[in-house]
PDB file of C-alpha atoms in Angstrom:
ATOM      1  CA  MET A   1      46.830 108.911 106.609  1.00 47.00           C
ATOM      2  CA  SER A   2      50.360 108.146 105.402  1.00 52.00           C
ATOM      3  CA  LEU A   3      52.316 105.244 106.848  1.00 59.00           C
ATOM      4  CA  VAL A   4      55.579 107.107 106.218  1.00 56.00           C
ATOM      5  CA  SER A   5      55.830 110.145 108.476  1.00 58.00           C
ATOM      6  CA  SER A   6      57.920 113.124 107.441  1.00 69.00           C
ATOM      7  CA  GLU A   7      58.667 113.830 111.123  1.00 85.00           C
ATOM      8  CA  PRO A   8      62.133 112.432 111.932  1.00 95.00           C
ATOM      9  CA  ARG A   9      62.224 109.598 114.483  1.00 97.00           C
ATOM     10  CA  ALA A  10      65.347 108.119 116.036  1.00 98.00           C
ATOM     11  CA  ILE A  11      65.708 104.448 115.112  1.00 98.00           C
ATOM     12  CA  PRO A  12      68.428 102.238 116.609  1.00 98.00           C
ATOM     13  CA  ILE A  13      69.655  99.671 114.096  1.00 98.00           C
ATOM     14  CA  ASN A  14      72.189  96.854 114.176  1.00 98.00           C
ATOM     15  CA  ALA A  15      74.878  97.351 111.550  1.00 98.00           C
ATOM     16  CA  LEU A  16      77.995  95.704 110.242  1.00 98.00           C
ATOM     17  CA  PHE A  17      80.518  97.330 107.943  1.00 98.00           C
ATOM     18  CA  GLY A  18      82.014  94.931 105.392  1.00 95.00           C
ATOM     19  CA  GLY A  19      85.418  93.668 106.449  1.00 92.00           C
ATOM     20  CA  ASP A  20      84.770  94.428 110.116  1.00 96.00           C
ATOM     21  CA  PHE A  21      84.107  91.874 112.829  1.00 95.00           C
ATOM     22  CA  VAL A  22      82.128  94.059 115.247  1.00 96.00           C
ATOM     23  CA  THR A  23      78.412  94.650 114.905  1.00 97.00           C
ATOM     24  CA  LEU A  24      77.274  98.082 115.990  1.00 97.00           C
ATOM     25  CA  LEU A  25      74.187  99.668 117.444  1.00 98.00           C
ATOM     26  CA  VAL A  26      73.795 102.892 115.461  1.00 98.00           C
ATOM     27  CA  VAL A  27      71.051 105.460 115.865  1.00 98.00           C
ATOM     28  CA  VAL A  28      69.736 106.769 112.565  1.00 98.00           C
ATOM     29  CA  LEU A  29      66.782 108.978 111.754  1.00 98.00           C
ATOM     30  CA  SER A  30      63.742 107.783 109.854  1.00 97.00           C
ATOM     31  CA  THR A  31      64.432 110.594 107.357  1.00 97.00           C
ATOM     32  CA  ASP A  32      68.095 109.613 106.812  1.00 98.00           C
ATOM     33  CA  THR A  33      68.905 108.373 103.324  1.00 98.00           C
ATOM     34  CA  MET A  34      70.910 105.207 102.823  1.00 98.00           C
ATOM     35  CA  ALA A  35      73.878 107.455 101.986  1.00 97.00           C
ATOM     36  CA  ASP A  36      73.464 109.008 105.463  1.00 98.00           C
ATOM     37  CA  VAL A  37      73.172 105.562 107.058  1.00 98.00           C
ATOM     38  CA  GLY A  38      76.346 104.452 105.299  1.00 97.00           C
ATOM     39  CA  ARG A  39      78.238 107.491 106.593  1.00 97.00           C
ATOM     40  CA  LYS A  40      76.969 107.011 110.160  1.00 98.00           C
ATOM     41  CA  VAL A  41      77.988 103.356 110.229  1.00 98.00           C
ATOM     42  CA  ALA A  42      81.336 104.053 108.537  1.00 97.00           C
ATOM     43  CA  ALA A  43      82.171 106.785 111.065  1.00 97.00           C
ATOM     44  CA  ASN A  44      82.467 104.080 113.717  1.00 94.00           C
ATOM     45  CA  VAL A  45      84.670 101.759 111.670  1.00 96.00           C
ATOM     46  CA  VAL A  46      86.555 103.313 108.752  1.00 96.00           C
ATOM     47  CA  GLY A  47      90.025 104.412 109.728  1.00 95.00           C
ATOM     48  CA  LYS A  48      89.790 102.341 112.911  1.00 95.00           C
ATOM     49  CA  ARG A  49      89.334  98.689 111.917  1.00 95.00           C
ATOM     50  CA  VAL A  50      88.714  99.045 108.164  1.00 95.00           C
ATOM     51  CA  ALA A  51      91.004 100.995 105.849  1.00 94.00           C
ATOM     52  CA  PRO A  52      89.503 104.082 104.231  1.00 94.00           C
ATOM     53  CA  ARG A  53      88.913 103.892 100.471  1.00 94.00           C
ATOM     54  CA  ARG A  54      87.857 106.347  97.816  1.00 93.00           C
ATOM     55  CA  ALA A  55      84.729 104.434  96.910  1.00 93.00           C
ATOM     56  CA  ASP A  56      80.994 104.802  97.296  1.00 94.00           C
ATOM     57  CA  MET A  57      79.222 102.834  99.992  1.00 96.00           C
ATOM     58  CA  ALA A  58      76.100 100.715  99.692  1.00 97.00           C
ATOM     59  CA  VAL A  59      73.544  99.664 102.300  1.00 98.00           C
ATOM     60  CA  TYR A  60      71.981  96.207 102.201  1.00 98.00           C
ATOM     61  CA  TYR A  61      68.808  95.378 104.099  1.00 98.00           C
ATOM     62  CA  ARG A  62      67.339  91.881 104.022  1.00 97.00           C
ATOM     63  CA  ASP A  63      70.135  90.925 101.621  1.00 95.00           C
ATOM     64  CA  GLU A  64      69.014  93.513  99.055  1.00 97.00           C
ATOM     65  CA  LEU A  65      70.768  96.669  97.949  1.00 97.00           C
ATOM     66  CA  VAL A  66      68.755  99.709  99.017  1.00 98.00           C
ATOM     67  CA  PRO A  67      68.985 102.725  96.668  1.00 97.00           C
ATOM     68  CA  SER A  68      71.150 105.455  98.197  1.00 95.00           C
ATOM     69  CA  ASP A  69      68.402 108.087  98.004  1.00 97.00           C
ATOM     70  CA  ARG A  70      65.790 105.945  99.818  1.00 98.00           C
ATOM     71  CA  THR A  71      65.135 106.893 103.435  1.00 98.00           C
ATOM     72  CA  VAL A  72      65.132 104.565 106.405  1.00 98.00           C
ATOM     73  CA  ALA A  73      61.337 104.894 106.621  1.00 97.00           C
ATOM     74  CA  GLN A  74      60.871 104.229 102.895  1.00 97.00           C
ATOM     75  CA  ALA A  75      63.050 101.119 103.151  1.00 98.00           C
ATOM     76  CA  GLY A  76      60.913  99.865 106.036  1.00 97.00           C
ATOM     77  CA  ILE A  77      63.852  99.503 108.419  1.00 98.00           C
ATOM     78  CA  ALA A  78      62.431  99.061 111.912  1.00 97.00           C
ATOM     79  CA  PRO A  79      64.215  99.390 115.270  1.00 98.00           C
ATOM     80  CA  LEU A  80      66.961  96.816 115.866  1.00 98.00           C
ATOM     81  CA  GLN A  81      66.831  95.476 112.304  1.00 98.00           C
ATOM     82  CA  PHE A  82      70.172  94.535 110.709  1.00 98.00           C
ATOM     83  CA  VAL A  83      71.871  96.340 107.832  1.00 98.00           C
ATOM     84  CA  LEU A  84      75.192  95.714 106.118  1.00 98.00           C
ATOM     85  CA  VAL A  85      77.212  98.637 104.801  1.00 98.00           C
ATOM     86  CA  ASP A  86      80.115  98.060 102.449  1.00 97.00           C
ATOM     87  CA  TYR A  87      82.213  99.740  99.806  1.00 96.00           C
ATOM     88  CA  VAL A  88      81.003  99.431  96.227  1.00 93.00           C
ATOM     89  CA  ASP A  89      83.571  97.801  93.984  1.00 82.00           C
ATOM     90  CA  ASP A  90      83.663  99.209  90.454  1.00 63.00           C
TER      91      ASP A  90
END
C-alpha cells in the first residue's frame, strides 16, 4: 500500500509570500505541484500588497526549497504546516 495517494485531498496550509506581512490560510490539493501552490498563495497577495514581477516563484518548506514539480503529498506537507513562497531572483 502506497503512503502517497493519487486521490486529491484538500489540505489547508499556512503560507507567507515574501515581502508580505500577512500569513494566509490557503487550501491546496495533495496533488498540487509546488508551482500550483505558489500560484495559489500569490493570488492572495501579488498585486494587492506585493508588486507583481516577471519572475518564477519558489516554495520553501522547513527552510528548504521544494522542486517546482513535486506535489504537496510528495513533499510531505501536512495540514496547517507553514510554507514560504517568494520570487526567484536570477
